[in-house]
PDB file of C-alpha atoms and ligand atoms in Angstrom:
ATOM      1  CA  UNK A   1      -3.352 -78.493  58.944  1.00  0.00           C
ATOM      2  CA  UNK A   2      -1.985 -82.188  60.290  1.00  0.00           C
ATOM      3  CA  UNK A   3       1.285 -82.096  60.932  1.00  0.00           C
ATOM      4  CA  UNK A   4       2.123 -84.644  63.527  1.00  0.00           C
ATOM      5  CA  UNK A   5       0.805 -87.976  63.580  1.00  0.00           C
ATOM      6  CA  UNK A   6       2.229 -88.630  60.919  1.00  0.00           C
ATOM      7  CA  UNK A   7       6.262 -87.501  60.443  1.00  0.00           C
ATOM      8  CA  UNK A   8       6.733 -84.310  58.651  1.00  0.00           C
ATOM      9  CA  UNK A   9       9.323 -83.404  56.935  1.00  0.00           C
ATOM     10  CA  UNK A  10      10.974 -80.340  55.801  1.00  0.00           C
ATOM     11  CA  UNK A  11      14.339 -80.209  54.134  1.00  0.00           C
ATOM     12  CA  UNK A  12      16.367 -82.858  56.327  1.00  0.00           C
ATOM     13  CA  UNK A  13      13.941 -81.863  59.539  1.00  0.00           C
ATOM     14  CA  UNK A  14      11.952 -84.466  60.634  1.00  0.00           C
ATOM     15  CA  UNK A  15       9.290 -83.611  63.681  1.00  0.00           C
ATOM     16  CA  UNK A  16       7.923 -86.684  64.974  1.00  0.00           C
ATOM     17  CA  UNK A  17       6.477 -87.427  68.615  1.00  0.00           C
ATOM     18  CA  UNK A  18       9.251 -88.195  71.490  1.00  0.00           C
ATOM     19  CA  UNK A  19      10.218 -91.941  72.051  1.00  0.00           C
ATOM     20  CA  UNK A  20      11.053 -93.601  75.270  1.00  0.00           C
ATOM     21  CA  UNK A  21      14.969 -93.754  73.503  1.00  0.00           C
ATOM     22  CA  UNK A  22      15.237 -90.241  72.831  1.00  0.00           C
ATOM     23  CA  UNK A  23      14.831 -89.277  76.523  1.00  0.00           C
ATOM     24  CA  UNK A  24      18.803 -88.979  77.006  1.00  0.00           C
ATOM     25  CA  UNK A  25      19.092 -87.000  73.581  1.00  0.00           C
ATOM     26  CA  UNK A  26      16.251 -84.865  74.633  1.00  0.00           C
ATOM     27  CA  UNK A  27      17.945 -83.783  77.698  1.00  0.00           C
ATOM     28  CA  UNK A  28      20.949 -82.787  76.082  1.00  0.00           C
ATOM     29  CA  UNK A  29      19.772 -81.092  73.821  1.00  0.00           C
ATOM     30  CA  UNK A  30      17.831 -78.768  76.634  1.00  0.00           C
ATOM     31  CA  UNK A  31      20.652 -78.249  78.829  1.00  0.00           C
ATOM     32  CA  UNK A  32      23.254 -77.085  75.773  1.00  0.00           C
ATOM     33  CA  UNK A  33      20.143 -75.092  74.558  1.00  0.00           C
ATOM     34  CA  UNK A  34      19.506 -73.279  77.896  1.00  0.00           C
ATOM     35  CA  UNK A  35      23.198 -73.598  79.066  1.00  0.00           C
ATOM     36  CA  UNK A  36      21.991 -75.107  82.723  1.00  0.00           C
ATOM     37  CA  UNK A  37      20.531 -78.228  83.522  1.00  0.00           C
ATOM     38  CA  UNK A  38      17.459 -77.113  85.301  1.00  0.00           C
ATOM     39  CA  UNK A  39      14.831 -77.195  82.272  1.00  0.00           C
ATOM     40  CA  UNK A  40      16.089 -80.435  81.113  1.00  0.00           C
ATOM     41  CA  UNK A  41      15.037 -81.653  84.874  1.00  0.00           C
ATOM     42  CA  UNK A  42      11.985 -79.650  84.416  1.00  0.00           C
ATOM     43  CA  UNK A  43      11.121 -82.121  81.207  1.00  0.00           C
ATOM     44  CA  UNK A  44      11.834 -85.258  83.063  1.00  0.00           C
ATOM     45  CA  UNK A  45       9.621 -83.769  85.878  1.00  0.00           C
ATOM     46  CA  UNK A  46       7.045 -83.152  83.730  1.00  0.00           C
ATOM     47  CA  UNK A  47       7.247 -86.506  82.066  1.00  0.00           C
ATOM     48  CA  UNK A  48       6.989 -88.486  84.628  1.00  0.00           C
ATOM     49  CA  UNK A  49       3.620 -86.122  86.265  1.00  0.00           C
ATOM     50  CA  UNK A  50      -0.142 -86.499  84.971  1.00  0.00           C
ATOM     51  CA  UNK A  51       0.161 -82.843  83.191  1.00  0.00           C
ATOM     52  CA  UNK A  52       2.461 -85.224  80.550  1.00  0.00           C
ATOM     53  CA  UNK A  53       1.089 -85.793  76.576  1.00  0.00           C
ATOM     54  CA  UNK A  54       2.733 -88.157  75.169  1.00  0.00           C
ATOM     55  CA  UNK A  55       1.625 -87.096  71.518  1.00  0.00           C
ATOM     56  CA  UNK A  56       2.869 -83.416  72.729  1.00  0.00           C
ATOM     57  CA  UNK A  57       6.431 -83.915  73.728  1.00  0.00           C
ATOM     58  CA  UNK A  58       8.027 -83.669  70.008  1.00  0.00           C
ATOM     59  CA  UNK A  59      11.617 -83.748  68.858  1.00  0.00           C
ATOM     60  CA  UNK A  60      13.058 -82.542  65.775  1.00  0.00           C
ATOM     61  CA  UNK A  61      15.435 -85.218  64.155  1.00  0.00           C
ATOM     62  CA  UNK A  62      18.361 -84.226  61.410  1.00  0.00           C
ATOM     63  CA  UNK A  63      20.213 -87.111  60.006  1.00  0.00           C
ATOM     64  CA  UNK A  64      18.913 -89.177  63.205  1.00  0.00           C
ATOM     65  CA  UNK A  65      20.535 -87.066  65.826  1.00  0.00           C
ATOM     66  CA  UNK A  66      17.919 -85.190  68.100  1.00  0.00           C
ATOM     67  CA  UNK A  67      18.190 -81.340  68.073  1.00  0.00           C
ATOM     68  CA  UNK A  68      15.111 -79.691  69.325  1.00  0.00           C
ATOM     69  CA  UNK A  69      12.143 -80.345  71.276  1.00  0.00           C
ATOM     70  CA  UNK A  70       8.989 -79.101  72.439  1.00  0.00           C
ATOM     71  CA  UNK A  71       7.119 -79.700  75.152  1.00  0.00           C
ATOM     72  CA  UNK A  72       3.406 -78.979  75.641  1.00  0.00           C
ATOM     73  CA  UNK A  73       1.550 -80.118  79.105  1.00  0.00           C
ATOM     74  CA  UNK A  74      -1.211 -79.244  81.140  1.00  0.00           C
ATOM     75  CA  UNK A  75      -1.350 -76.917  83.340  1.00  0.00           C
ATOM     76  CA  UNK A  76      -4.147 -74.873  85.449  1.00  0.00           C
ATOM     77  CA  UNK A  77      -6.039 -71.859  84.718  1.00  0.00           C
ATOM     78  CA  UNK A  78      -7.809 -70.755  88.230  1.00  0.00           C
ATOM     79  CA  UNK A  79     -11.001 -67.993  88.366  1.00  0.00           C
ATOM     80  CA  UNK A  80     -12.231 -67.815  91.879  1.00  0.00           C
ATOM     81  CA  UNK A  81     -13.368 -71.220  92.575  1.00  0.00           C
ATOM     82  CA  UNK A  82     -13.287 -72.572  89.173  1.00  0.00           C
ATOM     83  CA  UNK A  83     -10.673 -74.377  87.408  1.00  0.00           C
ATOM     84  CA  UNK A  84     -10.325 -75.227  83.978  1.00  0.00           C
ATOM     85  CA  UNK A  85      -7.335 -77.743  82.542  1.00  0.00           C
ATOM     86  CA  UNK A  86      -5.177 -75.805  79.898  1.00  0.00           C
ATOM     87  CA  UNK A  87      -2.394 -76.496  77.435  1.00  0.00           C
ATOM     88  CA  UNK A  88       0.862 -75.219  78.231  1.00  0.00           C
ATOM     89  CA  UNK A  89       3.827 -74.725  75.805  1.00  0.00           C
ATOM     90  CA  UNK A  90       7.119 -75.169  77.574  1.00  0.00           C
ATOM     91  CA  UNK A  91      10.147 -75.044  77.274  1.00  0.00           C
ATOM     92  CA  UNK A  92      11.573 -75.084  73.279  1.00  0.00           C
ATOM     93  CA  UNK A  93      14.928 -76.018  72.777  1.00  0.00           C
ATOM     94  CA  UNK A  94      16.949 -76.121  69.829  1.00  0.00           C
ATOM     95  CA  UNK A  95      20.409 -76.997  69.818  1.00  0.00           C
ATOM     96  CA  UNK A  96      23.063 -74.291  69.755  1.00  0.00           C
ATOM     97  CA  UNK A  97      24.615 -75.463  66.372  1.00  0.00           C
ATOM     98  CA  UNK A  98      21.090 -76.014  64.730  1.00  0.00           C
ATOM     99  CA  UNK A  99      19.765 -71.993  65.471  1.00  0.00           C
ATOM    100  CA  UNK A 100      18.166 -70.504  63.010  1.00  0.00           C
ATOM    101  CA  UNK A 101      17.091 -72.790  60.254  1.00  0.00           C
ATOM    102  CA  UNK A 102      13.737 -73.040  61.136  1.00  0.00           C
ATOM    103  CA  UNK A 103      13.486 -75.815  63.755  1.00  0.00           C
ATOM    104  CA  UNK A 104      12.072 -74.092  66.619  1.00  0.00           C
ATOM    105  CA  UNK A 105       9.626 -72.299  64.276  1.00  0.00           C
ATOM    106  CA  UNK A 106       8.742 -75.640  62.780  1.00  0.00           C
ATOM    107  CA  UNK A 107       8.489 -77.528  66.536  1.00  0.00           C
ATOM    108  CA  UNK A 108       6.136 -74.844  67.868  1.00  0.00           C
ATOM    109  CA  UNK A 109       3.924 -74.764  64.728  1.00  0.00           C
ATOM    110  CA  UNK A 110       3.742 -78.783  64.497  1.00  0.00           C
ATOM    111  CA  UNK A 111       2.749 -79.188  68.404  1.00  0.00           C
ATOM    112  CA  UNK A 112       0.239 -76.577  68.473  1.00  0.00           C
ATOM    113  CA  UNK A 113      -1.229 -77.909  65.382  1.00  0.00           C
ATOM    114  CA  UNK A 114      -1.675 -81.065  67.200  1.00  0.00           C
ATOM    115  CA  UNK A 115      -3.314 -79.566  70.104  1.00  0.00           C
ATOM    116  CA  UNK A 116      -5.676 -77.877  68.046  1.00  0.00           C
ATOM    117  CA  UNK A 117      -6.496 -81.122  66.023  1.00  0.00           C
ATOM    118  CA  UNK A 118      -7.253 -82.231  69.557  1.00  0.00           C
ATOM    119  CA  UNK A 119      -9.386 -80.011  70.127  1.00  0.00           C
ATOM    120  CA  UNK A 120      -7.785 -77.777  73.015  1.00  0.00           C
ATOM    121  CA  UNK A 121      -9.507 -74.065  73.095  1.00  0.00           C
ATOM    122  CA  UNK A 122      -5.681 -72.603  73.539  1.00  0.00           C
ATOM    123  CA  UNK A 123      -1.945 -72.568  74.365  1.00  0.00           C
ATOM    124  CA  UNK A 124      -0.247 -70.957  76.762  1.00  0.00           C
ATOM    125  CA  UNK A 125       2.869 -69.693  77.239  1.00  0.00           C
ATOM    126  CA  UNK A 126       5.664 -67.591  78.788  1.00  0.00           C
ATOM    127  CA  UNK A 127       8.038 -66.285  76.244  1.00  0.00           C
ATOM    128  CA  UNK A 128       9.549 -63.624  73.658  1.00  0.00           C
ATOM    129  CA  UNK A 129       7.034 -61.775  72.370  1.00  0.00           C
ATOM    130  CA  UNK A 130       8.855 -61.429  69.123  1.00  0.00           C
ATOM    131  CA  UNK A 131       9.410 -64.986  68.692  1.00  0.00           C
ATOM    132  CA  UNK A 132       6.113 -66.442  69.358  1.00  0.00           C
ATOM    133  CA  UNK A 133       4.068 -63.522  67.819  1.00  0.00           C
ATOM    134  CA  UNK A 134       5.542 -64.448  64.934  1.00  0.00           C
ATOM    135  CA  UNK A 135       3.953 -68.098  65.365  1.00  0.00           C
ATOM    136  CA  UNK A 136       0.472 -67.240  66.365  1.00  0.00           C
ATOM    137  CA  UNK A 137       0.488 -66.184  70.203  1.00  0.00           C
ATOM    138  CA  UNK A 138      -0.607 -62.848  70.664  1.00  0.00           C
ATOM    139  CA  UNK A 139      -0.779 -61.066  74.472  1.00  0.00           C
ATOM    140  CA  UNK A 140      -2.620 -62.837  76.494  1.00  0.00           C
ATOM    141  CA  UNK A 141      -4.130 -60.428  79.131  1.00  0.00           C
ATOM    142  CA  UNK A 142      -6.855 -58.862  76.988  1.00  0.00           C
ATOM    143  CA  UNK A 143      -8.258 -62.066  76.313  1.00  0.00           C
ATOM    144  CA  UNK A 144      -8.240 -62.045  80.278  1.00  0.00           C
ATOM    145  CA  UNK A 145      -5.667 -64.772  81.010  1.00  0.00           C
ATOM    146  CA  UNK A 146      -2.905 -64.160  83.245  1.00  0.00           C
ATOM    147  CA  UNK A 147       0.412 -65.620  84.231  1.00  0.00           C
ATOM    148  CA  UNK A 148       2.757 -64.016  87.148  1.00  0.00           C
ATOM    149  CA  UNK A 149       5.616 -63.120  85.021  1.00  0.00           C
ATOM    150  CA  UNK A 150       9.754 -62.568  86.634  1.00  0.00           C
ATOM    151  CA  UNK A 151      10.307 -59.135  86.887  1.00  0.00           C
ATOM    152  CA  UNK A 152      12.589 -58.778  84.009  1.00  0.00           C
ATOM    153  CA  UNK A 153       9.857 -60.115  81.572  1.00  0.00           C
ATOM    154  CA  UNK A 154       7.512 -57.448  79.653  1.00  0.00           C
ATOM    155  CA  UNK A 155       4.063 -57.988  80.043  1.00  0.00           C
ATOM    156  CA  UNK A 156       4.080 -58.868  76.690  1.00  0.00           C
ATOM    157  CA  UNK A 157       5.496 -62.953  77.618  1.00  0.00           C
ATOM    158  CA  UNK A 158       2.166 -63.888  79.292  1.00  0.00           C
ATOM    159  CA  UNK A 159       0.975 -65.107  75.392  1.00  0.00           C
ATOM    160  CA  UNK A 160      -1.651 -67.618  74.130  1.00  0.00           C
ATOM    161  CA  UNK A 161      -2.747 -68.851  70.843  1.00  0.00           C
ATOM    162  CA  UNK A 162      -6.200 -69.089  70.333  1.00  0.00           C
ATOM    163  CA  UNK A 163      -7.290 -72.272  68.648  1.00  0.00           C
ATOM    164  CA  UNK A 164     -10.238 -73.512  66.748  1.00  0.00           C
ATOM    165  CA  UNK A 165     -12.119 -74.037  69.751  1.00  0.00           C
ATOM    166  CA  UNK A 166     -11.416 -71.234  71.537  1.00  0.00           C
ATOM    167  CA  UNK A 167     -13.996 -70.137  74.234  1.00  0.00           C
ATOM    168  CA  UNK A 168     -13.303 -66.131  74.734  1.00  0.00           C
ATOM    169  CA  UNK A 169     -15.216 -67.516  78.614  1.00  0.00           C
ATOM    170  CA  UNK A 170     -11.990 -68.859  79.813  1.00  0.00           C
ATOM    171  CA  UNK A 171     -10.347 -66.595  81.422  1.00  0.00           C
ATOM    172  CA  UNK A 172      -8.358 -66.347  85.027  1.00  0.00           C
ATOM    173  CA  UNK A 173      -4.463 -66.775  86.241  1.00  0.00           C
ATOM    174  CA  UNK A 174      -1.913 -69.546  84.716  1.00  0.00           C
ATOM    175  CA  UNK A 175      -0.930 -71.752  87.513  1.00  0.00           C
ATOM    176  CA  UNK A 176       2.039 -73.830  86.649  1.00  0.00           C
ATOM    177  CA  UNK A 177       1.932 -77.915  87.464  1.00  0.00           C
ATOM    178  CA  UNK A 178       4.121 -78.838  90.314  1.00  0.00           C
ATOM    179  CA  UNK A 179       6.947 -79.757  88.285  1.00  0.00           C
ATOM    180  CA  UNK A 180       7.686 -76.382  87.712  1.00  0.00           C
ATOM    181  CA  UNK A 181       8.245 -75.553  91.120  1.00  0.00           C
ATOM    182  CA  UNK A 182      12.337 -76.437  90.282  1.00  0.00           C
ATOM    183  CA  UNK A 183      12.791 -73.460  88.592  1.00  0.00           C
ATOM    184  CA  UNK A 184      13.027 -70.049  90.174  1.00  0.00           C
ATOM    185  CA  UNK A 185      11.918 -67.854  87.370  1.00  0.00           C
ATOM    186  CA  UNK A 186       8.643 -69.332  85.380  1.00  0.00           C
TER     187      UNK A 186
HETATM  188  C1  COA B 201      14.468 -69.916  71.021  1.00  0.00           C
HETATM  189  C2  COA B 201      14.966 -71.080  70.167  1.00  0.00           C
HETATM  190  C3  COA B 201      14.167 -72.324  70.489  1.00  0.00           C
HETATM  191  C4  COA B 201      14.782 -70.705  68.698  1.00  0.00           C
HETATM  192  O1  COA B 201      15.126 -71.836  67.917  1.00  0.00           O
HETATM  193  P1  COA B 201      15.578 -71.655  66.391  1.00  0.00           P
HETATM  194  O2  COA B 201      15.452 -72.964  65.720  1.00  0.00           O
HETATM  195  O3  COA B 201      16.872 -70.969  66.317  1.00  0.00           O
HETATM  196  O4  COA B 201      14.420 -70.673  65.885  1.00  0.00           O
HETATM  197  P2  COA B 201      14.019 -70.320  64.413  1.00  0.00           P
HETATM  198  O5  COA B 201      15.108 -70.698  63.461  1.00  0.00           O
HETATM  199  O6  COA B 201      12.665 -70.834  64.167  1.00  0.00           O
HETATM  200  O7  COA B 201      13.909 -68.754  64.517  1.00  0.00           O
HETATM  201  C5  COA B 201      15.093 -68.022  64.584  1.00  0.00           C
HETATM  202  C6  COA B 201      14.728 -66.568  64.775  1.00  0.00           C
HETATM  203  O8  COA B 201      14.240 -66.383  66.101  1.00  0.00           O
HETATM  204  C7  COA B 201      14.970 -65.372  66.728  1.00  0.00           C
HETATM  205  N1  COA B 201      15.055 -65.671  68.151  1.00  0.00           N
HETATM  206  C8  COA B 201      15.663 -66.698  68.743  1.00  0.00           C
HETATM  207  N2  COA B 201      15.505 -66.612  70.065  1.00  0.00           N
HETATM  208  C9  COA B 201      14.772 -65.510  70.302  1.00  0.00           C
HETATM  209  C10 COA B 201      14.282 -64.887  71.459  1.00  0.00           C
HETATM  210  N3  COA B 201      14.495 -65.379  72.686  1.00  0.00           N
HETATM  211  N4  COA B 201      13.576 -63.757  71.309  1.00  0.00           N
HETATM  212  C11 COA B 201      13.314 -63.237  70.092  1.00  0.00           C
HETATM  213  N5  COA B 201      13.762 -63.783  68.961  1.00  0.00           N
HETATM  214  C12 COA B 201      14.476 -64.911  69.068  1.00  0.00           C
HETATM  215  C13 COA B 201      16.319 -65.404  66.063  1.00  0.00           C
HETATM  216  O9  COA B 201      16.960 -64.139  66.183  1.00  0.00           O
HETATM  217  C14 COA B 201      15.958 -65.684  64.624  1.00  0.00           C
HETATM  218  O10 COA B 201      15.513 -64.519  63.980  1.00  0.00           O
HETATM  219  P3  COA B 201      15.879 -64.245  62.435  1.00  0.00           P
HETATM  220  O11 COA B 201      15.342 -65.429  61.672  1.00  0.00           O
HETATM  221  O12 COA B 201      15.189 -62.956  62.137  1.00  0.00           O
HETATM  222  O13 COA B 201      17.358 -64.176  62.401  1.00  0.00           O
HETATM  223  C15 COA B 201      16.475 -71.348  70.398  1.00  0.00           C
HETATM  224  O14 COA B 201      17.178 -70.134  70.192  1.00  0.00           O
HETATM  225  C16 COA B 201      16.787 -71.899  71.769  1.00  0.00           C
HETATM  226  O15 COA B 201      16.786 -73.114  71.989  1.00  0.00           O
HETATM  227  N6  COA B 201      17.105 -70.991  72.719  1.00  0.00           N
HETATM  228  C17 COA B 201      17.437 -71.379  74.076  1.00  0.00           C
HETATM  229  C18 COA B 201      16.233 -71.870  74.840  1.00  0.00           C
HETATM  230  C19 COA B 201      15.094 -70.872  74.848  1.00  0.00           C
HETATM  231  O16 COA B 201      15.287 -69.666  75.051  1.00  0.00           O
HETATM  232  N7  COA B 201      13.870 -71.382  74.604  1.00  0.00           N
HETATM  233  C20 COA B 201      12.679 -70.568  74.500  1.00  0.00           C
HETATM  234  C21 COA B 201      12.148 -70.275  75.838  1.00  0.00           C
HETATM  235  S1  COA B 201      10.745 -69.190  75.691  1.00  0.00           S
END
């Protein structure tokens, strides 16, 4: 499956990789998504860090106007004294007046498509269980990857999706890329 790379479209969706003109779109369309500005600073942090893909940083586009995005960068998965470089899927956000339709579903299944075309073992991720097992992720601890969740989250949010070249060896604990370090709760 080859989504990205080249535009995709679906109905009047298009998902195409992030351009440097988009940047101010992008972050409005995090903040109204998560109602704060602190993950649209995490983006910009993250863009501007070496854990930043430009191929993974996707929008979704209706009618020209930007209203979602996804994010996937690397981050760190530590076992005793080894380290191995991971991909890490966050955050999603779709606008408020776009929920629903199938964008978010759309910009998770398009970027981790891409990873997987280039040729990443996994994705990780911190999120609804509901919402991303319905995409792919499954639990991640009994495939012996963990992430320190916030106390309100079920165990369930530590998630990964194994990809073509998965490697059931790689296991140990998410840790997050610096830029994360702005928000209190990952
Ligand atoms: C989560 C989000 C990206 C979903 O985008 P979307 O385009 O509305 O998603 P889709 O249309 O693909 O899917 C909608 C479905 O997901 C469900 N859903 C949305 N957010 C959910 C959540 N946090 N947990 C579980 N289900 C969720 C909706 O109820 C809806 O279900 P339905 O189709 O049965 O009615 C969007 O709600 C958003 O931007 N939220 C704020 C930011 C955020 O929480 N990001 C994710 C961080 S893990």
């Amino acid at each position: 499956m080859r989504l990205v790379g080249d535009d995709w479209s679906g109905s009047d969706v298009t998902i195409r990789a992030e351009r440097p003109d988009d940047r101010e779109a992008i972050a409005d369309v995090v903040a109204a998504a998560f109602g704060s500005p602190a993950e649209a600073r995490l983006v910009e942090a993250l863009r501007a860090s070496s854990s930043f893909v430009p191929d993974w940083s996707l929008v979704a586009e209706v009618r020209g106007r930007v209203v979602g995005h996804v994010m996937v960068t690397y981050a760190t998965l530590r076992d005793d004294a080894t380290e191995h470089r991971i991909a890490c899927l966050s955050p999603l956000a779709v606008a408020p007046d776009f929920h629903g339709r199938g964008i978010g579903s759309a910009l998770v299944r398009a970027v981790t498509a891409h990873v997987d075309d280039d040729g990443e073992p996994l994705v990780v991720l911190e999120g609804s269980p509901l919402y991303y097992g319905h995409l792919g992720f499954e639990h991640s601890v009994p495939h012996g990857i963990h992430i320190t969740l916030p106390d309100w989250a079920p165990p369930e949010a530590a998630q990964i999706m194994r990809l073509r070249n998965y490697d059931a060896s790689l296991r140990g604990h998410l840790v997050y890329p610096p830029a994360f370090d702005a928000l209190s709760d990952h």
